[in-house]
Amino acid sequence: MSLNFFDKLSQDLIELLNDGDDYNVIIEVENKKKSFTAHSNVLKFRSSYFRRELENIQPNENNIKIIIKSCISAQIFNVILQYIYGGIVDLENCETRFIYDLMLAADEFELDELTNKLETLLIETKSSWLKTHFSFIYHFIFSRKDFKKLKNFCNDIIVKYPNLIFDSNDFTSLKESALISLIKRNDLQIEEIKIWDYVIKWGIAQTSTLPTNLDDWTKENFLTLKATLQQCLPHIRYFHLSGIEVLDKIKPYKRILDKQLWNDIDQHLIAPERPISLVTELPTRSEKSFSAIISEEHAAEISTWIDRKTTAYTLTNIPYKFELILRGTQDGFAPQTFWDICHGHACTVVLVKVKGTDEIIGGYNPLTWDKNTDGKWIETKDSFIFSLKNGDIQNSILSRVKTTQLAVLNRSKNDQIKGGPYFADFWMYSGKSDFTLNDCCRSFHWYCEKPIRSLSSSYFSIINYEVFKIVRKTI
């Protein structure tokens, strides 16, 4: 048995911070206009950044170590200290730009927990602000090594609207890592030859010594450009270009390509049916992924569970198509929408992205959703709920229904206003008739084999959900 008293501990540590006695560190911020006192033991055990700083600073005559952080505002650093000591961050009435700047400061001080929370908060609740300041944010976050979620958020936008970056005035100042993260995407919605043009434009801009006229280029000039683009060139889909595109656009720069690659391109134009010598050929860029929540690997795993296979399906032998019926971000999050759209559909998978975490949970209903009942449980042994491996979630969890007569509930008409799909141990519900607005969705452990969530609270809200009809492929 464990008794936890974190609230009192947090309060006491905040009082220690505010007491002003026995401090041995002073942090000067905002061009030395404001200073804060702190305690080295607290700082170094809460932040690896402060641990390194304190180890490299000699104390003054009063045995005080002084850290200068001129570019940090006093308001932001005060919040940082409140978090370090008490684990509390009050964002009430804070502007979005302040939250963004706080995230950057938390990253600088290597406060990973706070950084990740703020990053998730911005994406899930401040997406409109991020889109309004898109170019500024995009260029900056790719100058940092972290912020994987924000980078993915931005790239998910750019693949649909590539002109936001490729046609911007500061495109050539883009970091190499940002450019590569884009051109490697299979869902980048832009003509392949245009990607080549942009890559060449970017590469030339990185070297001011290259002649303006291509006819004046020497062998050394081509080698210089090849070195600049060595990480970018492997991501071009050369074998999906037309003959005219290769002759007009690629051939003038063939000296920046490896000799074998150019020979393969040349051969492909003459005899496209003949195998090329390269070990791997990049796939054609598709317009969009089939799902905004799961991957093909997840689809293979769910298919394996549906068929009760002991050997997992691979990407090449998935026997089902996942046909999208409903997507929250397209069709809305009102519970009644689920019943109106999914009524009459059988063999469906409901997928949910949980707010504030990396969790993907869901359920499979082999029977028919029916909105015209007064509330009726339907019996089946083939229904199951699950959570999928994703982000920090290391392993997927499958939980088949045990109490088969309570496998799936078709809600009554009156209940459909607030209640969505209902599996034995997992339901979607909202008192505000919007699944994203309150923590009323729930998973529990009553009628299935095992719980699918390990979090202490069984209630949660969502940021998106999808419903797919599972249709067996025809040979």
CSV table of C-alpha atoms in Angstrom, one decimal:
chain,number,residue,atom,x,y,z
A,1,MET,CA,0.0,0.0,0.0
A,2,SER,CA,1.3,3.4,-1.0
A,3,LEU,CA,0.1,6.8,0.4
A,4,ASN,CA,0.9,9.8,-1.8
A,5,PHE,CA,1.1,13.4,-0.6
A,6,PHE,CA,2.3,15.1,-3.8
A,7,ASP,CA,0.1,18.2,-3.3
A,8,LYS,CA,1.6,19.0,0.1
A,9,LEU,CA,5.1,18.2,-1.2
A,10,SER,CA,4.6,20.6,-4.1
A,11,GLN,CA,3.3,23.4,-1.8
A,12,ASP,CA,6.3,23.0,0.5
A,13,LEU,CA,8.8,23.2,-2.3
A,14,ILE,CA,7.2,26.3,-3.7
A,15,GLU,CA,7.4,27.9,-0.3
A,16,LEU,CA,11.1,27.0,-0.2
A,17,LEU,CA,11.5,28.8,-3.6
A,18,ASN,CA,9.7,31.9,-2.3
A,19,ASP,CA,11.4,31.9,1.1
A,20,GLY,CA,14.6,33.6,-0.1
A,21,ASP,CA,16.8,32.0,2.6
A,22,ASP,CA,19.6,29.5,2.2
A,23,TYR,CA,19.8,29.9,-1.5
A,24,ASN,CA,23.2,29.4,-3.2
A,25,VAL,CA,22.3,30.2,-6.8
A,26,ILE,CA,21.3,33.4,-8.5
A,27,ILE,CA,19.9,33.3,-12.1
A,28,GLU,CA,19.9,36.7,-13.9
A,29,VAL,CA,17.5,37.0,-16.8
A,30,GLU,CA,16.1,39.6,-19.3
A,31,ASN,CA,19.5,41.3,-19.9
A,32,LYS,CA,20.2,41.2,-16.1
A,33,LYS,CA,17.1,43.3,-15.3
A,34,LYS,CA,15.7,40.6,-13.1
A,35,SER,CA,17.3,38.0,-10.9
A,36,PHE,CA,15.9,34.8,-9.2
A,37,THR,CA,17.3,32.9,-6.2
A,38,ALA,CA,17.4,29.1,-6.2
A,39,HIS,CA,19.0,26.1,-4.7
A,40,SER,CA,21.6,24.1,-6.6
A,41,ASN,CA,20.5,20.7,-5.3
A,42,VAL,CA,17.0,21.3,-6.6
A,43,LEU,CA,18.1,22.7,-10.0
A,44,LYS,CA,20.6,20.0,-10.8
A,45,PHE,CA,18.4,17.1,-9.9
A,46,ARG,CA,15.5,18.5,-11.9
A,47,SER,CA,17.5,19.6,-15.0
A,48,SER,CA,20.6,18.1,-16.6
A,49,TYR,CA,21.1,21.6,-18.2
A,50,PHE,CA,21.5,23.2,-14.7
A,51,ARG,CA,23.6,20.3,-13.5
A,52,ARG,CA,26.2,21.0,-16.2
A,53,GLU,CA,26.0,24.7,-15.7
A,54,LEU,CA,26.5,24.5,-12.0
A,55,GLU,CA,29.5,22.2,-12.3
A,56,ASN,CA,31.3,24.7,-14.5
A,57,ILE,CA,30.6,27.8,-12.5
A,58,GLN,CA,32.9,28.9,-9.6
A,59,PRO,CA,31.0,30.5,-6.6
A,60,ASN,CA,31.7,34.1,-5.7
A,61,GLU,CA,33.0,35.3,-2.3
A,62,ASN,CA,29.6,34.7,-0.7
A,63,ASN,CA,29.6,31.1,-2.0
A,64,ILE,CA,26.9,32.0,-4.5
A,65,LYS,CA,26.9,30.7,-8.1
A,66,ILE,CA,25.6,33.1,-10.7
A,67,ILE,CA,23.9,31.9,-14.0
A,68,ILE,CA,23.2,34.5,-16.7
A,69,LYS,CA,20.4,33.9,-19.2
A,70,SER,CA,20.0,37.2,-20.8
A,71,CYS,CA,17.5,36.2,-23.5
A,72,ILE,CA,15.0,34.6,-21.2
A,73,SER,CA,12.1,36.8,-20.0
A,74,ALA,CA,11.4,37.1,-16.3
A,75,GLN,CA,7.8,36.0,-16.8
A,76,ILE,CA,8.8,32.8,-18.6
A,77,PHE,CA,11.6,32.0,-16.2
A,78,ASN,CA,9.3,32.4,-13.2
A,79,VAL,CA,7.0,29.7,-14.7
A,80,ILE,CA,10.1,27.5,-15.3
A,81,LEU,CA,11.1,27.8,-11.7
A,82,GLN,CA,7.5,27.1,-10.5
A,83,TYR,CA,7.6,23.9,-12.5
A,84,ILE,CA,11.1,22.9,-11.4
A,85,TYR,CA,10.2,23.3,-7.7
A,86,GLY,CA,6.5,22.4,-7.5
A,87,GLY,CA,5.6,20.7,-10.7
A,88,ILE,CA,2.9,23.3,-11.4
A,89,VAL,CA,2.4,25.3,-14.6
A,90,ASP,CA,-0.5,27.8,-14.6
A,91,LEU,CA,-1.4,28.6,-18.2
A,92,GLU,CA,-4.7,30.3,-17.3
A,93,ASN,CA,-5.2,33.4,-19.5
A,94,CYS,CA,-1.8,32.9,-21.2
A,95,GLU,CA,-1.5,33.9,-24.8
A,96,THR,CA,-0.5,31.2,-27.3
A,97,ARG,CA,2.8,32.9,-28.1
A,98,PHE,CA,3.7,32.8,-24.4
A,99,ILE,CA,3.0,29.0,-24.4
A,100,TYR,CA,5.1,28.6,-27.5
A,101,ASP,CA,8.0,30.6,-26.0
A,102,LEU,CA,7.7,28.7,-22.7
A,103,MET,CA,8.0,25.4,-24.7
A,104,LEU,CA,11.2,26.7,-26.3
A,105,ALA,CA,12.6,27.7,-22.9
A,106,ALA,CA,11.7,24.3,-21.4
A,107,ASP,CA,13.5,22.6,-24.2
A,108,GLU,CA,16.6,24.8,-23.7
A,109,PHE,CA,16.6,23.9,-20.0
A,110,GLU,CA,16.1,20.2,-21.0
A,111,LEU,CA,12.9,19.8,-19.1
A,112,ASP,CA,11.6,17.0,-21.3
A,113,GLU,CA,8.3,16.4,-19.5
A,114,LEU,CA,7.2,20.0,-19.7
A,115,THR,CA,8.4,20.4,-23.3
A,116,ASN,CA,6.4,17.4,-24.4
A,117,LYS,CA,3.3,18.5,-22.6
A,118,LEU,CA,3.4,22.0,-24.1
A,119,GLU,CA,4.1,20.6,-27.6
A,120,THR,CA,1.1,18.4,-27.4
A,121,LEU,CA,-1.0,21.2,-26.0
A,122,LEU,CA,-0.2,23.5,-28.8
A,123,ILE,CA,-1.0,20.9,-31.5
A,124,GLU,CA,-4.2,19.8,-29.9
A,125,THR,CA,-5.7,23.1,-28.8
A,126,LYS,CA,-3.8,25.9,-30.7
A,127,SER,CA,-3.6,24.5,-34.2
A,128,SER,CA,-5.1,27.6,-35.7
A,129,TRP,CA,-2.4,29.8,-34.2
A,130,LEU,CA,0.3,27.4,-35.5
A,131,LYS,CA,-1.1,27.6,-39.0
A,132,THR,CA,-1.3,31.4,-38.9
A,133,HIS,CA,2.4,31.6,-37.9
A,134,PHE,CA,3.3,28.6,-40.0
A,135,SER,CA,6.4,29.8,-41.9
A,136,PHE,CA,8.0,31.3,-38.8
A,137,ILE,CA,7.4,28.2,-36.7
A,138,TYR,CA,8.4,25.7,-39.5
A,139,HIS,CA,11.8,27.3,-40.1
A,140,PHE,CA,12.6,27.6,-36.4
A,141,ILE,CA,11.7,24.2,-35.2
A,142,PHE,CA,13.8,22.5,-37.8
A,143,SER,CA,16.8,24.4,-36.5
A,144,ARG,CA,16.3,22.4,-33.2
A,145,LYS,CA,16.9,18.7,-32.8
A,146,ASP,CA,13.7,18.1,-30.8
A,147,PHE,CA,10.0,18.9,-31.4
A,148,LYS,CA,9.3,15.7,-33.4
A,149,LYS,CA,5.5,16.1,-32.9
A,150,LEU,CA,5.5,19.7,-34.2
A,151,LYS,CA,7.7,18.8,-37.1
A,152,ASN,CA,5.3,16.0,-38.1
A,153,PHE,CA,2.3,18.4,-37.6
A,154,CYS,CA,3.9,20.9,-40.0
A,155,ASN,CA,4.9,18.3,-42.5
A,156,ASP,CA,1.4,16.8,-42.5
A,157,ILE,CA,0.2,20.3,-43.6
A,158,ILE,CA,2.9,20.8,-46.2
A,159,VAL,CA,2.3,17.5,-48.0
A,160,LYS,CA,-1.2,18.8,-48.8
A,161,TYR,CA,-0.2,22.4,-49.4
A,162,PRO,CA,3.5,22.2,-50.5
A,163,ASN,CA,3.5,25.7,-51.9
A,164,LEU,CA,3.5,27.0,-48.3
A,165,ILE,CA,7.2,26.2,-48.2
A,166,PHE,CA,8.4,25.5,-51.7
A,167,ASP,CA,7.1,28.8,-53.1
A,168,SER,CA,7.9,30.9,-50.1
A,169,ASN,CA,10.5,33.7,-50.4
A,170,ASP,CA,12.7,32.0,-47.8
A,171,PHE,CA,12.6,28.5,-49.2
A,172,THR,CA,16.3,28.4,-49.9
A,173,SER,CA,17.1,29.2,-46.3
A,174,LEU,CA,15.4,26.0,-45.3
A,175,LYS,CA,17.4,23.6,-43.1
A,176,GLU,CA,18.6,20.5,-44.9
A,177,SER,CA,16.9,18.3,-42.3
A,178,ALA,CA,13.6,20.1,-43.0
A,179,LEU,CA,13.9,19.6,-46.8
A,180,ILE,CA,14.8,15.9,-46.4
A,181,SER,CA,11.9,15.3,-44.0
A,182,LEU,CA,9.6,16.6,-46.8
A,183,ILE,CA,11.0,15.0,-49.9
A,184,LYS,CA,11.2,11.6,-48.3
A,185,ARG,CA,7.4,11.6,-47.7
A,186,ASN,CA,5.5,9.2,-49.9
A,187,ASP,CA,2.4,11.4,-49.5
A,188,LEU,CA,3.9,14.7,-50.7
A,189,GLN,CA,1.3,16.0,-53.1
A,190,ILE,CA,3.5,17.6,-55.8
A,191,GLU,CA,4.8,16.5,-59.2
A,192,GLU,CA,8.1,14.6,-58.9
A,193,ILE,CA,9.8,16.8,-61.5
A,194,LYS,CA,8.9,19.9,-59.4
A,195,ILE,CA,10.5,18.3,-56.4
A,196,TRP,CA,13.7,17.8,-58.5
A,197,ASP,CA,13.6,21.5,-59.5
A,198,TYR,CA,13.2,22.7,-56.0
A,199,VAL,CA,16.0,20.4,-54.7
A,200,ILE,CA,18.3,21.8,-57.4
A,201,LYS,CA,17.3,25.4,-56.6
A,202,TRP,CA,17.9,24.8,-52.9
A,203,GLY,CA,21.3,23.2,-53.6
A,204,ILE,CA,22.5,25.9,-55.8
A,205,ALA,CA,21.5,28.6,-53.3
A,206,GLN,CA,23.7,26.9,-50.7
A,207,THR,CA,26.8,27.6,-52.8
A,208,SER,CA,27.3,31.2,-54.0
A,209,THR,CA,30.4,30.4,-56.1
A,210,LEU,CA,28.5,28.4,-58.7
A,211,PRO,CA,28.2,30.2,-62.1
A,212,THR,CA,24.8,31.5,-63.1
A,213,ASN,CA,24.9,29.9,-66.5
A,214,LEU,CA,24.9,26.1,-66.4
A,215,ASP,CA,26.9,26.0,-69.6
A,216,ASP,CA,29.8,27.6,-67.7
A,217,TRP,CA,30.0,24.9,-65.0
A,218,THR,CA,33.1,23.0,-64.6
A,219,LYS,CA,33.5,19.4,-63.3
A,220,GLU,CA,34.3,20.8,-59.9
A,221,ASN,CA,31.1,22.9,-59.9
A,222,PHE,CA,29.1,19.7,-60.4
A,223,LEU,CA,31.0,17.9,-57.7
A,224,THR,CA,30.3,20.8,-55.3
A,225,LEU,CA,26.6,20.6,-56.0
A,226,LYS,CA,26.7,16.8,-55.7
A,227,ALA,CA,28.3,17.1,-52.3
A,228,THR,CA,25.7,19.6,-51.2
A,229,LEU,CA,22.8,17.4,-52.2
A,230,GLN,CA,24.2,14.0,-51.3
A,231,GLN,CA,21.5,13.5,-48.6
A,232,CYS,CA,18.6,14.8,-50.8
A,233,LEU,CA,19.2,13.0,-54.1
A,234,PRO,CA,18.4,9.5,-52.9
A,235,HIS,CA,14.8,10.6,-52.2
A,236,ILE,CA,13.9,11.6,-55.8
A,237,ARG,CA,11.6,9.1,-57.6
A,238,TYR,CA,13.6,9.1,-60.9
A,239,PHE,CA,11.9,6.1,-62.4
A,240,HIS,CA,8.5,7.7,-62.2
A,241,LEU,CA,9.5,10.6,-64.4
A,242,SER,CA,8.6,10.9,-68.1
A,243,GLY,CA,11.2,10.7,-70.8
A,244,ILE,CA,10.8,14.3,-71.6
A,245,GLU,CA,11.3,15.3,-68.0
A,246,VAL,CA,14.5,13.2,-67.7
A,247,LEU,CA,15.9,14.7,-70.9
A,248,ASP,CA,14.9,18.3,-70.1
A,249,LYS,CA,15.5,18.4,-66.4
A,250,ILE,CA,17.7,15.5,-65.1
A,251,LYS,CA,20.2,15.0,-68.0
A,252,PRO,CA,21.7,18.6,-67.7
A,253,TYR,CA,22.7,17.6,-64.1
A,254,LYS,CA,23.5,14.0,-64.7
A,255,ARG,CA,27.1,14.6,-63.4
A,256,ILE,CA,25.7,15.1,-59.9
A,257,LEU,CA,24.3,11.5,-60.0
A,258,ASP,CA,26.2,8.3,-59.4
A,259,LYS,CA,27.1,6.8,-62.7
A,260,GLN,CA,25.2,3.5,-62.1
A,261,LEU,CA,22.0,5.5,-61.2
A,262,TRP,CA,22.2,7.5,-64.4
A,263,ASN,CA,22.8,4.3,-66.4
A,264,ASP,CA,19.7,2.8,-64.8
A,265,ILE,CA,17.6,5.9,-65.6
A,266,ASP,CA,18.8,5.8,-69.2
A,267,GLN,CA,18.0,2.1,-69.5
A,268,HIS,CA,14.6,2.6,-68.0
A,269,LEU,CA,13.7,5.1,-70.7
A,270,ILE,CA,14.7,2.6,-73.4
A,271,ALA,CA,13.5,-0.6,-71.9
A,272,PRO,CA,11.1,0.2,-69.0
A,273,GLU,CA,10.2,-3.5,-68.6
A,274,ARG,CA,13.8,-4.5,-67.9
A,275,PRO,CA,14.8,-4.7,-64.2
A,276,ILE,CA,17.1,-2.0,-62.9
A,277,SER,CA,20.3,-2.8,-61.0
A,278,LEU,CA,19.4,-0.7,-57.9
A,279,VAL,CA,18.6,-2.7,-54.8
A,280,THR,CA,15.5,-0.7,-54.0
A,281,GLU,CA,13.2,1.5,-56.0
A,282,LEU,CA,11.2,4.2,-54.2
A,283,PRO,CA,7.4,3.8,-54.5
A,284,THR,CA,5.2,6.2,-56.3
A,285,ARG,CA,4.1,9.1,-54.1
A,286,SER,CA,0.5,8.6,-53.1
A,287,GLU,CA,-1.9,11.5,-52.6
A,288,LYS,CA,-2.7,10.6,-49.1
A,289,SER,CA,-2.6,7.9,-46.4
A,290,PHE,CA,-5.8,5.8,-46.0
A,291,SER,CA,-6.0,6.8,-42.4
A,292,ALA,CA,-5.1,9.9,-40.3
A,293,ILE,CA,-4.6,7.7,-37.2
A,294,ILE,CA,-3.2,4.3,-38.1
A,295,SER,CA,-0.5,2.9,-40.4
A,296,GLU,CA,-0.5,0.0,-42.8
A,297,GLU,CA,1.3,-2.0,-40.1
A,298,HIS,CA,-1.6,-1.3,-37.7
A,299,ALA,CA,-4.1,-2.5,-40.4
A,300,ALA,CA,-2.1,-5.7,-40.8
A,301,GLU,CA,-2.3,-6.3,-37.0
A,302,ILE,CA,-6.0,-5.6,-36.8
A,303,SER,CA,-6.6,-7.9,-39.8
A,304,THR,CA,-4.7,-10.7,-38.0
A,305,TRP,CA,-6.9,-10.3,-34.9
A,306,ILE,CA,-10.1,-10.4,-37.0
A,307,ASP,CA,-9.1,-13.7,-38.6
A,308,ARG,CA,-7.7,-15.0,-35.3
A,309,LYS,CA,-4.4,-15.9,-36.9
A,310,THR,CA,-1.4,-17.0,-34.9
A,311,THR,CA,1.0,-15.8,-37.6
A,312,ALA,CA,0.7,-12.1,-38.2
A,313,TYR,CA,-0.2,-10.7,-41.6
A,314,THR,CA,2.5,-8.7,-43.3
A,315,LEU,CA,2.1,-5.5,-45.5
A,316,THR,CA,2.1,-7.7,-48.6
A,317,ASN,CA,-0.7,-10.1,-47.6
A,318,ILE,CA,-3.3,-8.1,-45.7
A,319,PRO,CA,-6.6,-9.8,-46.8
A,320,TYR,CA,-8.8,-6.7,-46.1
A,321,LYS,CA,-9.4,-3.3,-47.4
A,322,PHE,CA,-10.1,-0.6,-44.8
A,323,GLU,CA,-12.8,1.6,-46.4
A,324,LEU,CA,-13.3,4.9,-44.6
A,325,ILE,CA,-16.9,5.5,-43.5
A,326,LEU,CA,-16.4,8.4,-41.0
A,327,ARG,CA,-13.6,10.7,-39.9
A,328,GLY,CA,-14.1,13.1,-37.0
A,329,THR,CA,-12.0,15.9,-38.5
A,330,GLN,CA,-14.1,15.7,-41.7
A,331,ASP,CA,-17.6,14.7,-40.5
A,332,GLY,CA,-17.6,16.2,-37.0
A,333,PHE,CA,-17.5,14.9,-33.5
A,334,ALA,CA,-21.2,14.9,-32.6
A,335,PRO,CA,-22.3,11.4,-31.3
A,336,GLN,CA,-25.5,11.5,-33.5
A,337,THR,CA,-23.2,11.8,-36.6
A,338,PHE,CA,-21.8,8.3,-35.8
A,339,TRP,CA,-25.2,6.7,-35.8
A,340,ASP,CA,-26.4,8.6,-38.9
A,341,ILE,CA,-23.3,7.6,-41.0
A,342,CYS,CA,-22.5,4.2,-39.6
A,343,HIS,CA,-26.1,2.9,-39.5
A,344,GLY,CA,-26.5,-0.3,-41.5
A,345,HIS,CA,-22.7,-1.0,-41.7
A,346,ALA,CA,-21.3,-4.3,-40.4
A,347,CYS,CA,-17.7,-5.5,-39.9
A,348,THR,CA,-16.4,-2.1,-38.7
A,349,VAL,CA,-13.4,-0.9,-36.8
A,350,VAL,CA,-13.6,2.2,-34.6
A,351,LEU,CA,-10.3,4.0,-34.1
A,352,VAL,CA,-9.7,6.7,-31.5
A,353,LYS,CA,-6.7,9.1,-31.0
A,354,VAL,CA,-6.7,9.9,-27.3
A,355,LYS,CA,-6.1,13.6,-26.3
A,356,GLY,CA,-2.9,14.4,-24.5
A,357,THR,CA,-1.2,11.0,-25.1
A,358,ASP,CA,0.2,8.9,-27.9
A,359,GLU,CA,-2.6,6.3,-27.4
A,360,ILE,CA,-4.6,4.8,-30.2
A,361,ILE,CA,-7.5,2.6,-29.0
A,362,GLY,CA,-10.5,1.1,-30.7
A,363,GLY,CA,-12.9,-1.7,-31.1
A,364,TYR,CA,-14.1,-4.2,-33.8
A,365,ASN,CA,-17.8,-4.9,-34.4
A,366,PRO,CA,-18.5,-7.8,-36.8
A,367,LEU,CA,-22.3,-7.1,-36.6
A,368,THR,CA,-24.4,-4.2,-37.8
A,369,TRP,CA,-24.8,-0.8,-36.2
A,370,ASP,CA,-28.5,0.0,-35.9
A,371,LYS,CA,-29.8,3.4,-34.9
A,372,ASN,CA,-33.4,2.4,-35.0
A,373,THR,CA,-33.5,0.4,-31.7
A,374,ASP,CA,-34.6,1.3,-28.2
A,375,GLY,CA,-31.2,0.2,-26.9
A,376,LYS,CA,-30.2,-3.3,-27.6
A,377,TRP,CA,-27.1,-5.4,-26.8
A,378,ILE,CA,-26.0,-7.6,-29.6
A,379,GLU,CA,-24.2,-10.9,-28.9
A,380,THR,CA,-21.0,-12.1,-30.7
A,381,LYS,CA,-17.8,-13.8,-29.7
A,382,ASP,CA,-15.9,-12.1,-32.5
A,383,SER,CA,-15.9,-8.6,-31.1
A,384,PHE,CA,-12.8,-7.2,-29.5
A,385,ILE,CA,-11.2,-3.9,-28.2
A,386,PHE,CA,-7.6,-2.9,-28.4
A,387,SER,CA,-4.8,-0.4,-28.0
A,388,LEU,CA,-2.1,-0.1,-30.7
A,389,LYS,CA,1.6,0.3,-30.4
A,390,ASN,CA,2.4,3.9,-31.1
A,391,GLY,CA,4.9,6.6,-29.8
A,392,ASP,CA,5.6,5.7,-26.2
A,393,ILE,CA,3.2,2.7,-26.3
A,394,GLN,CA,5.6,-0.2,-26.7
A,395,ASN,CA,3.2,-3.1,-27.4
A,396,SER,CA,-0.3,-3.4,-28.8
A,397,ILE,CA,-3.0,-5.0,-26.5
A,398,LEU,CA,-5.8,-7.2,-27.8
A,399,SER,CA,-8.8,-7.8,-25.5
A,400,ARG,CA,-11.5,-10.1,-26.8
A,401,VAL,CA,-15.0,-10.0,-25.4
A,402,LYS,CA,-15.7,-12.6,-22.6
A,403,THR,CA,-19.3,-11.8,-21.8
A,404,THR,CA,-20.5,-12.4,-25.4
A,405,GLN,CA,-24.1,-11.3,-24.8
A,406,LEU,CA,-22.9,-7.8,-23.9
A,407,ALA,CA,-20.4,-7.5,-26.7
A,408,VAL,CA,-21.8,-4.4,-28.5
A,409,LEU,CA,-24.6,-1.9,-27.7
A,410,ASN,CA,-26.9,-0.3,-30.3
A,411,ARG,CA,-27.9,2.8,-28.3
A,412,SER,CA,-31.5,4.0,-28.0
A,413,LYS,CA,-32.5,7.0,-30.1
A,414,ASN,CA,-32.6,9.3,-27.0
A,415,ASP,CA,-29.1,8.1,-26.0
A,416,GLN,CA,-27.6,8.8,-29.5
A,417,ILE,CA,-27.5,12.5,-28.8
A,418,LYS,CA,-24.7,12.1,-26.4
A,419,GLY,CA,-23.5,8.5,-26.8
A,420,GLY,CA,-21.5,7.1,-29.7
A,421,PRO,CA,-20.2,3.5,-30.3
A,422,TYR,CA,-20.4,1.2,-27.3
A,423,PHE,CA,-18.3,-1.9,-27.0
A,424,ALA,CA,-18.3,-4.1,-23.9
A,425,ASP,CA,-15.4,-2.3,-22.1
A,426,PHE,CA,-15.1,0.8,-24.2
A,427,TRP,CA,-17.5,3.6,-25.0
A,428,MET,CA,-17.6,7.0,-26.6
A,429,TYR,CA,-19.7,9.6,-24.9
A,430,SER,CA,-20.0,13.4,-24.5
A,431,GLY,CA,-22.3,15.4,-22.3
A,432,LYS,CA,-21.6,18.3,-24.7
A,433,SER,CA,-22.4,16.3,-27.8
A,434,ASP,CA,-18.8,16.6,-29.0
A,435,PHE,CA,-16.3,13.9,-28.2
A,436,THR,CA,-13.4,16.5,-28.2
A,437,LEU,CA,-14.9,18.8,-25.6
A,438,ASN,CA,-15.0,16.8,-22.3
A,439,ASP,CA,-13.4,13.7,-20.8
A,440,CYS,CA,-16.4,11.4,-21.0
A,441,CYS,CA,-15.1,8.6,-23.3
A,442,ARG,CA,-14.2,5.7,-21.2
A,443,SER,CA,-12.4,2.3,-21.1
A,444,PHE,CA,-12.7,-0.2,-18.2
A,445,HIS,CA,-12.3,-3.8,-17.4
A,446,TRP,CA,-15.6,-5.6,-17.0
A,447,TYR,CA,-16.6,-7.9,-19.9
A,448,CYS,CA,-13.4,-8.3,-21.9
A,449,GLU,CA,-10.2,-10.3,-21.3
A,450,LYS,CA,-7.9,-7.5,-20.1
A,451,PRO,CA,-7.8,-3.6,-19.8
A,452,ILE,CA,-6.5,-1.8,-22.9
A,453,ARG,CA,-5.2,1.3,-21.0
A,454,SER,CA,-2.8,1.5,-18.2
A,455,LEU,CA,-3.5,5.1,-17.1
A,456,SER,CA,-5.0,5.7,-13.7
A,457,SER,CA,-8.0,7.5,-15.0
A,458,SER,CA,-10.4,5.5,-17.3
A,459,TYR,CA,-12.0,8.7,-18.7
A,460,PHE,CA,-10.6,10.6,-21.6
A,461,SER,CA,-11.3,13.0,-24.5
A,462,ILE,CA,-10.2,12.6,-28.1
A,463,ILE,CA,-8.6,14.6,-30.9
A,464,ASN,CA,-9.8,12.5,-33.8
A,465,TYR,CA,-11.6,9.2,-34.6
A,466,GLU,CA,-12.3,7.1,-37.6
A,467,VAL,CA,-14.6,4.3,-38.6
A,468,PHE,CA,-13.6,1.8,-41.3
A,469,LYS,CA,-15.6,-0.9,-43.0
A,470,ILE,CA,-13.5,-4.0,-43.3
A,471,VAL,CA,-14.0,-5.6,-46.7
A,472,ARG,CA,-12.2,-8.7,-47.9
A,473,LYS,CA,-10.1,-8.1,-51.0
A,474,THR,CA,-11.0,-9.9,-54.2
A,475,ILE,CA,-8.3,-11.8,-56.0
